[in-house]
Amino acid sequence: LLNIQGSVSDEQRLGSTGELNTVWNDDGEGLFNQDWSGVLFGAAAGWQAGSSSIPQFQNSYGQVFHGDRTGKINQAQIELMAAQTTLENAGLGSADDYLFWIDPWSQRGQEISAKLLPVAHTMRVQAEQAIILIDQAQAAAPLRENDALDAMKLGARRIDFLGFKFEAAQQIADEYNHAYMETINPTVKQDIDWTVFAGIDEKCDDLRNGYGLTRDLYRKAWLQENRPYWLDNVTARYELAMQLWIKQKIRFDQAEHEWYQTKKLPKPEDVGLPSMTVVPAGAAAGTKS
């Protein structure tokens, strides 16, 4: 918004007779219905003389575009912007596709995790609040441009799931490491929650299901504005991410069976987890997070 405000104001001052306001969806995944706020501010800035007011636009966007008189759509936009700012302040840029797709147990994923986990709760609450506000506004009265609101909720869900992915991955790794330490060091007694990484409806299932739900919502949002062309190229990434967590669950299930047969667990790195520093027998155990 600041870029549009400054650019168009300077263009007017220097005698420009028109403005091109574009969106960058060149990765093939972007949805135009998620761009309306920026596009319409570009229109407002182009039509209004001088420097267009960002607060005035933000306070009128929901009512003018969606017919929302509650102010909740405006607040939902602010919550989503705050979630992006939370990531930016953590040194992670924005909630882009790279963060959404990356394996949190890869080397780069671990570097991201160290920055993201301290702010994941804040970011998720901001994204979830945006969903709540949109639902409340839609329940209060019939609104216009509901396809754009569906796409907005999809964006909020992706941000929320992005935080959940890193939180769940860390919880799985912590619990498996606790279990592994107990198997190699009988003096270390941990309060192990096996259901986090093994059994039915554990975290790998949650991650698989999260990518599956988001894929279905993405497909719906895509078809609300586009022809099917290219859609399969994007949904294939969702299915690949689902397979990652399906395969990971199989690894943990196999490790659980090995435990029951031998009372031993494979090393964390042998089941796809980041390697850990092993505490030798007799050494003090670390505290559980």
mmCIF file of C-alpha atoms in Angstrom:
data_model
loop_
_atom_site.group_PDB
_atom_site.id
_atom_site.type_symbol
_atom_site.label_atom_id
_atom_site.label_comp_id
_atom_site.label_asym_id
_atom_site.label_seq_id
_atom_site.Cartn_x
_atom_site.Cartn_y
_atom_site.Cartn_z
ATOM 1 C CA LEU A 1 0.000 0.000 0.000
ATOM 2 C CA LEU A 2 2.849 2.389 0.768
ATOM 3 C CA ASN A 3 4.487 1.577 -2.568
ATOM 4 C CA ILE A 4 1.273 2.274 -4.476
ATOM 5 C CA GLN A 5 0.612 5.450 -2.496
ATOM 6 C CA GLY A 6 4.085 6.874 -3.086
ATOM 7 C CA SER A 7 4.412 5.784 -6.700
ATOM 8 C CA VAL A 8 1.041 7.122 -7.871
ATOM 9 C CA SER A 9 1.474 10.379 -5.961
ATOM 10 C CA ASP A 10 4.850 10.938 -7.644
ATOM 11 C CA GLU A 11 3.424 9.980 -11.047
ATOM 12 C CA GLN A 12 0.662 12.547 -10.715
ATOM 13 C CA ARG A 13 3.123 15.215 -9.626
ATOM 14 C CA LEU A 14 5.364 14.464 -12.613
ATOM 15 C CA GLY A 15 2.513 14.578 -15.132
ATOM 16 C CA SER A 16 1.713 10.933 -15.763
ATOM 17 C CA THR A 17 -1.627 10.394 -17.496
ATOM 18 C CA GLY A 18 -2.226 6.814 -16.388
ATOM 19 C CA GLU A 19 -1.279 3.996 -14.046
ATOM 20 C CA LEU A 20 -0.618 0.264 -14.436
ATOM 21 C CA ASN A 21 -1.292 -1.630 -11.209
ATOM 22 C CA THR A 22 -0.162 -5.235 -11.528
ATOM 23 C CA VAL A 23 -0.010 -8.375 -9.386
ATOM 24 C CA TRP A 24 2.854 -10.844 -9.247
ATOM 25 C CA ASN A 25 1.260 -14.270 -9.667
ATOM 26 C CA ASP A 26 4.026 -15.602 -11.887
ATOM 27 C CA ASP A 27 4.727 -18.642 -9.693
ATOM 28 C CA GLY A 28 1.514 -20.207 -10.988
ATOM 29 C CA GLU A 29 -0.021 -20.522 -7.518
ATOM 30 C CA GLY A 30 -1.299 -17.010 -6.862
ATOM 31 C CA LEU A 31 -5.030 -16.299 -6.828
ATOM 32 C CA PHE A 32 -6.287 -12.973 -8.144
ATOM 33 C CA ASN A 33 -9.176 -13.046 -5.682
ATOM 34 C CA GLN A 34 -6.603 -12.591 -2.920
ATOM 35 C CA ASP A 35 -5.356 -9.353 -4.530
ATOM 36 C CA TRP A 36 -8.421 -7.137 -4.452
ATOM 37 C CA SER A 37 -7.331 -4.928 -1.577
ATOM 38 C CA GLY A 38 -4.148 -3.884 -3.352
ATOM 39 C CA VAL A 39 -5.823 -3.618 -6.742
ATOM 40 C CA LEU A 40 -8.625 -1.408 -5.459
ATOM 41 C CA PHE A 41 -6.245 0.817 -3.533
ATOM 42 C CA GLY A 42 -4.370 1.271 -6.802
ATOM 43 C CA ALA A 43 -7.637 2.405 -8.376
ATOM 44 C CA ALA A 44 -8.367 4.772 -5.503
ATOM 45 C CA ALA A 45 -4.861 6.224 -5.628
ATOM 46 C CA GLY A 46 -5.146 6.732 -9.377
ATOM 47 C CA TRP A 47 -8.517 8.475 -9.207
ATOM 48 C CA GLN A 48 -7.834 10.658 -6.171
ATOM 49 C CA ALA A 49 -5.645 13.699 -6.526
ATOM 50 C CA GLY A 50 -2.448 13.799 -4.496
ATOM 51 C CA SER A 51 -1.511 11.185 -1.892
ATOM 52 C CA SER A 52 -4.349 8.725 -1.323
ATOM 53 C CA SER A 53 -5.044 7.991 2.371
ATOM 54 C CA ILE A 54 -4.279 4.404 3.386
ATOM 55 C CA PRO A 55 -6.310 4.549 6.665
ATOM 56 C CA GLN A 56 -9.314 5.981 4.828
ATOM 57 C CA PHE A 57 -9.132 3.183 2.268
ATOM 58 C CA GLN A 58 -8.736 0.481 4.912
ATOM 59 C CA ASN A 59 -11.735 1.822 6.830
ATOM 60 C CA SER A 60 -13.976 1.804 3.747
ATOM 61 C CA TYR A 61 -12.743 -1.282 1.834
ATOM 62 C CA GLY A 62 -15.076 -3.853 3.393
ATOM 63 C CA GLN A 63 -18.188 -1.682 3.087
ATOM 64 C CA VAL A 64 -17.539 -0.510 -0.484
ATOM 65 C CA PHE A 65 -16.349 -3.805 -1.993
ATOM 66 C CA HIS A 66 -18.234 -6.386 0.068
ATOM 67 C CA GLY A 67 -21.164 -4.418 1.480
ATOM 68 C CA ASP A 68 -20.027 -5.157 5.033
ATOM 69 C CA ARG A 69 -21.295 -2.607 7.543
ATOM 70 C CA THR A 70 -19.850 -4.353 10.617
ATOM 71 C CA GLY A 71 -16.235 -3.355 9.997
ATOM 72 C CA LYS A 72 -15.184 -6.973 10.465
ATOM 73 C CA ILE A 73 -13.854 -7.437 6.922
ATOM 74 C CA ASN A 74 -11.623 -4.400 7.399
ATOM 75 C CA GLN A 75 -10.375 -5.843 10.692
ATOM 76 C CA ALA A 76 -9.783 -9.241 9.074
ATOM 77 C CA GLN A 77 -7.530 -7.572 6.495
ATOM 78 C CA ILE A 78 -5.604 -5.896 9.308
ATOM 79 C CA GLU A 79 -5.207 -9.222 11.146
ATOM 80 C CA LEU A 80 -3.768 -10.859 8.026
ATOM 81 C CA MET A 81 -1.379 -7.966 7.512
ATOM 82 C CA ALA A 82 -0.337 -8.309 11.166
ATOM 83 C CA ALA A 83 0.362 -12.012 10.654
ATOM 84 C CA GLN A 84 2.620 -11.169 7.720
ATOM 85 C CA THR A 85 4.358 -8.524 9.817
ATOM 86 C CA THR A 86 4.920 -11.079 12.579
ATOM 87 C CA LEU A 87 6.826 -13.266 10.120
ATOM 88 C CA GLU A 88 8.711 -10.299 8.694
ATOM 89 C CA ASN A 89 9.832 -9.200 12.150
ATOM 90 C CA ALA A 90 11.095 -12.731 12.798
ATOM 91 C CA GLY A 91 13.381 -12.447 9.757
ATOM 92 C CA LEU A 92 11.285 -14.723 7.533
ATOM 93 C CA GLY A 93 9.897 -12.297 4.984
ATOM 94 C CA SER A 94 6.264 -13.271 4.460
ATOM 95 C CA ALA A 95 3.980 -16.298 4.493
ATOM 96 C CA ASP A 96 5.005 -17.266 0.984
ATOM 97 C CA ASP A 97 4.789 -20.576 -0.867
ATOM 98 C CA TYR A 98 8.365 -21.479 0.060
ATOM 99 C CA LEU A 99 7.548 -21.587 3.776
ATOM 100 C CA PHE A 100 4.279 -23.398 3.115
ATOM 101 C CA TRP A 101 5.905 -26.248 1.178
ATOM 102 C CA ILE A 102 9.292 -26.715 2.828
ATOM 103 C CA ASP A 103 9.990 -29.865 4.837
ATOM 104 C CA PRO A 104 10.484 -28.606 8.415
ATOM 105 C CA TRP A 105 13.027 -31.392 9.046
ATOM 106 C CA SER A 106 15.270 -30.443 6.121
ATOM 107 C CA GLN A 107 18.387 -28.449 6.908
ATOM 108 C CA ARG A 108 16.816 -25.236 5.644
ATOM 109 C CA GLY A 109 13.565 -26.153 7.353
ATOM 110 C CA GLN A 110 15.377 -26.400 10.680
ATOM 111 C CA GLU A 111 16.890 -22.950 10.194
ATOM 112 C CA ILE A 112 13.433 -21.555 9.473
ATOM 113 C CA SER A 113 11.949 -23.431 12.423
ATOM 114 C CA ALA A 114 14.354 -21.750 14.851
ATOM 115 C CA LYS A 115 13.022 -18.348 13.773
ATOM 116 C CA LEU A 116 9.380 -19.277 13.275
ATOM 117 C CA LEU A 117 8.527 -21.293 16.384
ATOM 118 C CA PRO A 118 8.889 -18.352 18.821
ATOM 119 C CA VAL A 119 6.261 -16.396 16.852
ATOM 120 C CA ALA A 120 4.097 -19.266 15.550
ATOM 121 C CA HIS A 121 1.426 -18.871 18.234
ATOM 122 C CA THR A 122 1.043 -15.142 17.622
ATOM 123 C CA MET A 123 0.898 -15.603 13.857
ATOM 124 C CA ARG A 124 -1.667 -18.402 14.106
ATOM 125 C CA VAL A 125 -3.935 -16.422 16.425
ATOM 126 C CA GLN A 126 -3.857 -13.483 14.007
ATOM 127 C CA ALA A 127 -4.742 -15.716 11.050
ATOM 128 C CA GLU A 128 -7.469 -17.536 12.977
ATOM 129 C CA GLN A 129 -8.959 -14.230 14.108
ATOM 130 C CA ALA A 130 -9.212 -13.187 10.449
ATOM 131 C CA ILE A 131 -11.242 -16.328 9.685
ATOM 132 C CA ILE A 132 -13.539 -15.689 12.651
ATOM 133 C CA LEU A 133 -14.135 -12.081 11.596
ATOM 134 C CA ILE A 134 -14.987 -13.033 8.006
ATOM 135 C CA ASP A 135 -17.413 -15.714 9.192
ATOM 136 C CA GLN A 136 -19.065 -13.258 11.579
ATOM 137 C CA ALA A 137 -19.448 -10.649 8.841
ATOM 138 C CA GLN A 138 -20.956 -13.180 6.443
ATOM 139 C CA ALA A 139 -23.368 -14.355 9.136
ATOM 140 C CA ALA A 140 -24.483 -10.806 9.944
ATOM 141 C CA ALA A 141 -25.819 -9.963 6.471
ATOM 142 C CA PRO A 142 -25.525 -11.082 2.820
ATOM 143 C CA LEU A 143 -22.266 -9.768 1.372
ATOM 144 C CA ARG A 144 -20.974 -9.169 -2.133
ATOM 145 C CA GLU A 145 -17.913 -10.751 -3.774
ATOM 146 C CA ASN A 146 -17.996 -13.869 -1.619
ATOM 147 C CA ASP A 147 -15.498 -15.592 -3.932
ATOM 148 C CA ALA A 148 -12.928 -13.032 -2.786
ATOM 149 C CA LEU A 149 -13.855 -13.687 0.848
ATOM 150 C CA ASP A 150 -13.421 -17.444 0.315
ATOM 151 C CA ALA A 151 -9.978 -16.770 -1.133
ATOM 152 C CA MET A 152 -9.173 -14.507 1.806
ATOM 153 C CA LYS A 153 -10.147 -17.238 4.279
ATOM 154 C CA LEU A 154 -8.024 -19.699 2.308
ATOM 155 C CA GLY A 155 -5.042 -17.384 2.712
ATOM 156 C CA ALA A 156 -5.678 -17.192 6.456
ATOM 157 C CA ARG A 157 -5.958 -20.981 6.694
ATOM 158 C CA ARG A 158 -2.667 -21.417 4.878
ATOM 159 C CA ILE A 159 -0.926 -19.047 7.294
ATOM 160 C CA ASP A 160 -2.479 -20.872 10.246
ATOM 161 C CA PHE A 161 -1.459 -24.267 8.866
ATOM 162 C CA LEU A 162 2.036 -22.992 8.122
ATOM 163 C CA GLY A 163 2.502 -22.292 11.817
ATOM 164 C CA PHE A 164 0.900 -25.582 12.819
ATOM 165 C CA LYS A 165 3.225 -27.525 10.518
ATOM 166 C CA PHE A 166 6.340 -26.269 12.243
ATOM 167 C CA GLU A 167 4.814 -26.645 15.708
ATOM 168 C CA ALA A 168 3.682 -30.220 15.034
ATOM 169 C CA ALA A 169 6.995 -31.191 13.439
ATOM 170 C CA GLN A 170 8.879 -29.943 16.492
ATOM 171 C CA GLN A 171 6.514 -31.771 18.852
ATOM 172 C CA ILE A 172 6.988 -35.017 16.925
ATOM 173 C CA ALA A 173 10.767 -34.647 16.972
ATOM 174 C CA ASP A 174 10.804 -33.842 20.698
ATOM 175 C CA GLU A 175 8.662 -36.835 21.653
ATOM 176 C CA TYR A 176 10.575 -39.256 19.453
ATOM 177 C CA ASN A 177 13.873 -38.002 20.837
ATOM 178 C CA HIS A 178 12.586 -38.468 24.391
ATOM 179 C CA ALA A 179 11.537 -42.012 23.554
ATOM 180 C CA TYR A 180 14.849 -42.775 21.863
ATOM 181 C CA MET A 181 16.858 -41.432 24.796
ATOM 182 C CA GLU A 182 14.998 -43.701 27.190
ATOM 183 C CA THR A 183 15.705 -46.762 25.033
ATOM 184 C CA ILE A 184 19.466 -46.137 24.899
ATOM 185 C CA ASN A 185 19.875 -44.764 28.406
ATOM 186 C CA PRO A 186 17.850 -46.591 31.079
ATOM 187 C CA THR A 187 18.762 -43.928 33.663
ATOM 188 C CA VAL A 188 16.835 -41.329 31.660
ATOM 189 C CA LYS A 189 13.126 -41.570 32.366
ATOM 190 C CA GLN A 190 10.918 -39.440 30.176
ATOM 191 C CA ASP A 191 7.183 -38.831 30.177
ATOM 192 C CA ILE A 192 6.711 -40.069 26.619
ATOM 193 C CA ASP A 193 3.556 -39.386 24.640
ATOM 194 C CA TRP A 194 3.740 -42.090 21.989
ATOM 195 C CA THR A 195 0.486 -40.941 20.374
ATOM 196 C CA VAL A 196 2.248 -37.832 19.050
ATOM 197 C CA PHE A 197 4.241 -39.801 16.482
ATOM 198 C CA ALA A 198 2.843 -43.354 16.456
ATOM 199 C CA GLY A 199 -0.553 -44.998 16.346
ATOM 200 C CA ILE A 200 -3.892 -43.688 15.089
ATOM 201 C CA ASP A 201 -4.696 -40.006 14.483
ATOM 202 C CA GLU A 202 -1.297 -38.666 15.452
ATOM 203 C CA LYS A 203 0.503 -35.551 14.245
ATOM 204 C CA CYS A 204 1.578 -36.992 10.889
ATOM 205 C CA ASP A 205 -2.097 -37.683 10.193
ATOM 206 C CA ASP A 206 -2.945 -34.101 11.172
ATOM 207 C CA LEU A 207 -0.334 -32.762 8.751
ATOM 208 C CA ARG A 208 -1.535 -35.032 5.956
ATOM 209 C CA ASN A 209 -5.140 -34.013 6.599
ATOM 210 C CA GLY A 210 -4.226 -30.326 6.753
ATOM 211 C CA TYR A 211 -2.616 -30.391 3.323
ATOM 212 C CA GLY A 212 -5.587 -32.374 1.989
ATOM 213 C CA LEU A 213 -8.163 -29.892 3.308
ATOM 214 C CA THR A 214 -6.179 -26.908 2.054
ATOM 215 C CA ARG A 215 -5.858 -28.585 -1.368
ATOM 216 C CA ASP A 216 -9.643 -28.949 -1.612
ATOM 217 C CA LEU A 217 -10.208 -25.321 -0.597
ATOM 218 C CA TYR A 218 -7.532 -24.173 -3.043
ATOM 219 C CA ARG A 219 -9.145 -26.138 -5.889
ATOM 220 C CA LYS A 220 -12.497 -24.496 -5.146
ATOM 221 C CA ALA A 221 -10.947 -21.022 -5.002
ATOM 222 C CA TRP A 222 -9.013 -21.610 -8.228
ATOM 223 C CA LEU A 223 -12.100 -22.702 -10.176
ATOM 224 C CA GLN A 224 -14.061 -19.699 -8.926
ATOM 225 C CA GLU A 225 -11.782 -17.440 -10.971
ATOM 226 C CA ASN A 226 -9.862 -19.602 -13.481
ATOM 227 C CA ARG A 227 -10.229 -22.383 -16.005
ATOM 228 C CA PRO A 228 -8.862 -25.790 -14.924
ATOM 229 C CA TYR A 229 -5.668 -25.320 -16.966
ATOM 230 C CA TRP A 230 -2.574 -25.473 -14.716
ATOM 231 C CA LEU A 231 -4.583 -26.388 -11.613
ATOM 232 C CA ASP A 232 -3.221 -29.945 -11.476
ATOM 233 C CA ASN A 233 0.332 -28.589 -11.518
ATOM 234 C CA VAL A 234 -0.371 -26.874 -8.199
ATOM 235 C CA THR A 235 -2.538 -29.506 -6.522
ATOM 236 C CA ALA A 236 0.222 -32.030 -7.283
ATOM 237 C CA ARG A 237 2.330 -30.175 -4.711
ATOM 238 C CA TYR A 238 -0.375 -30.655 -2.100
ATOM 239 C CA GLU A 239 -0.515 -34.354 -2.890
ATOM 240 C CA LEU A 240 3.281 -34.606 -2.725
ATOM 241 C CA ALA A 241 3.219 -32.943 0.701
ATOM 242 C CA MET A 242 0.521 -35.378 1.819
ATOM 243 C CA GLN A 243 2.694 -38.284 0.661
ATOM 244 C CA LEU A 244 5.630 -36.915 2.658
ATOM 245 C CA TRP A 245 3.652 -37.211 5.895
ATOM 246 C CA ILE A 246 2.061 -40.515 4.906
ATOM 247 C CA LYS A 247 5.537 -41.975 4.382
ATOM 248 C CA GLN A 248 6.726 -40.433 7.638
ATOM 249 C CA LYS A 249 3.839 -42.039 9.524
ATOM 250 C CA ILE A 250 4.793 -45.418 8.055
ATOM 251 C CA ARG A 251 8.345 -44.922 9.327
ATOM 252 C CA PHE A 252 7.110 -44.210 12.833
ATOM 253 C CA ASP A 253 4.698 -47.137 12.779
ATOM 254 C CA GLN A 254 7.581 -49.415 11.783
ATOM 255 C CA ALA A 255 9.701 -47.964 14.587
ATOM 256 C CA GLU A 256 6.887 -48.654 17.065
ATOM 257 C CA HIS A 257 6.664 -52.287 15.945
ATOM 258 C CA GLU A 258 10.431 -52.577 16.303
ATOM 259 C CA TRP A 259 10.151 -51.230 19.841
ATOM 260 C CA TYR A 260 7.598 -53.857 20.845
ATOM 261 C CA GLN A 261 9.766 -56.614 19.405
ATOM 262 C CA THR A 262 13.238 -55.496 20.529
ATOM 263 C CA LYS A 263 12.729 -52.662 23.043
ATOM 264 C CA LYS A 264 14.910 -50.541 20.747
ATOM 265 C CA LEU A 265 14.126 -47.609 18.481
ATOM 266 C CA PRO A 266 15.930 -46.525 15.297
ATOM 267 C CA LYS A 267 18.055 -43.401 15.547
ATOM 268 C CA PRO A 268 16.100 -40.204 14.890
ATOM 269 C CA GLU A 269 17.940 -39.611 11.604
ATOM 270 C CA ASP A 270 17.021 -43.162 10.482
ATOM 271 C CA VAL A 271 13.329 -42.280 10.621
ATOM 272 C CA GLY A 272 13.697 -38.936 8.825
ATOM 273 C CA LEU A 273 14.185 -36.663 11.835
ATOM 274 C CA PRO A 274 17.035 -34.200 12.277
ATOM 275 C CA SER A 275 19.977 -35.793 14.102
ATOM 276 C CA MET A 276 20.218 -35.097 17.814
ATOM 277 C CA THR A 277 23.007 -34.872 20.360
ATOM 278 C CA VAL A 278 22.933 -38.124 22.327
ATOM 279 C CA VAL A 279 23.271 -37.897 26.116
ATOM 280 C CA PRO A 280 25.594 -40.706 27.290
ATOM 281 C CA ALA A 281 24.571 -43.064 30.072
ATOM 282 C CA GLY A 282 24.903 -41.429 33.471
ATOM 283 C CA ALA A 283 24.793 -37.857 32.118
ATOM 284 C CA ALA A 284 22.126 -35.427 33.158
ATOM 285 C CA ALA A 285 19.051 -35.477 30.986
ATOM 286 C CA GLY A 286 17.661 -32.355 29.426
ATOM 287 C CA THR A 287 14.267 -31.061 30.426
ATOM 288 C CA LYS A 288 11.260 -31.763 28.302
ATOM 289 C CA SER A 289 9.934 -28.771 26.374
#
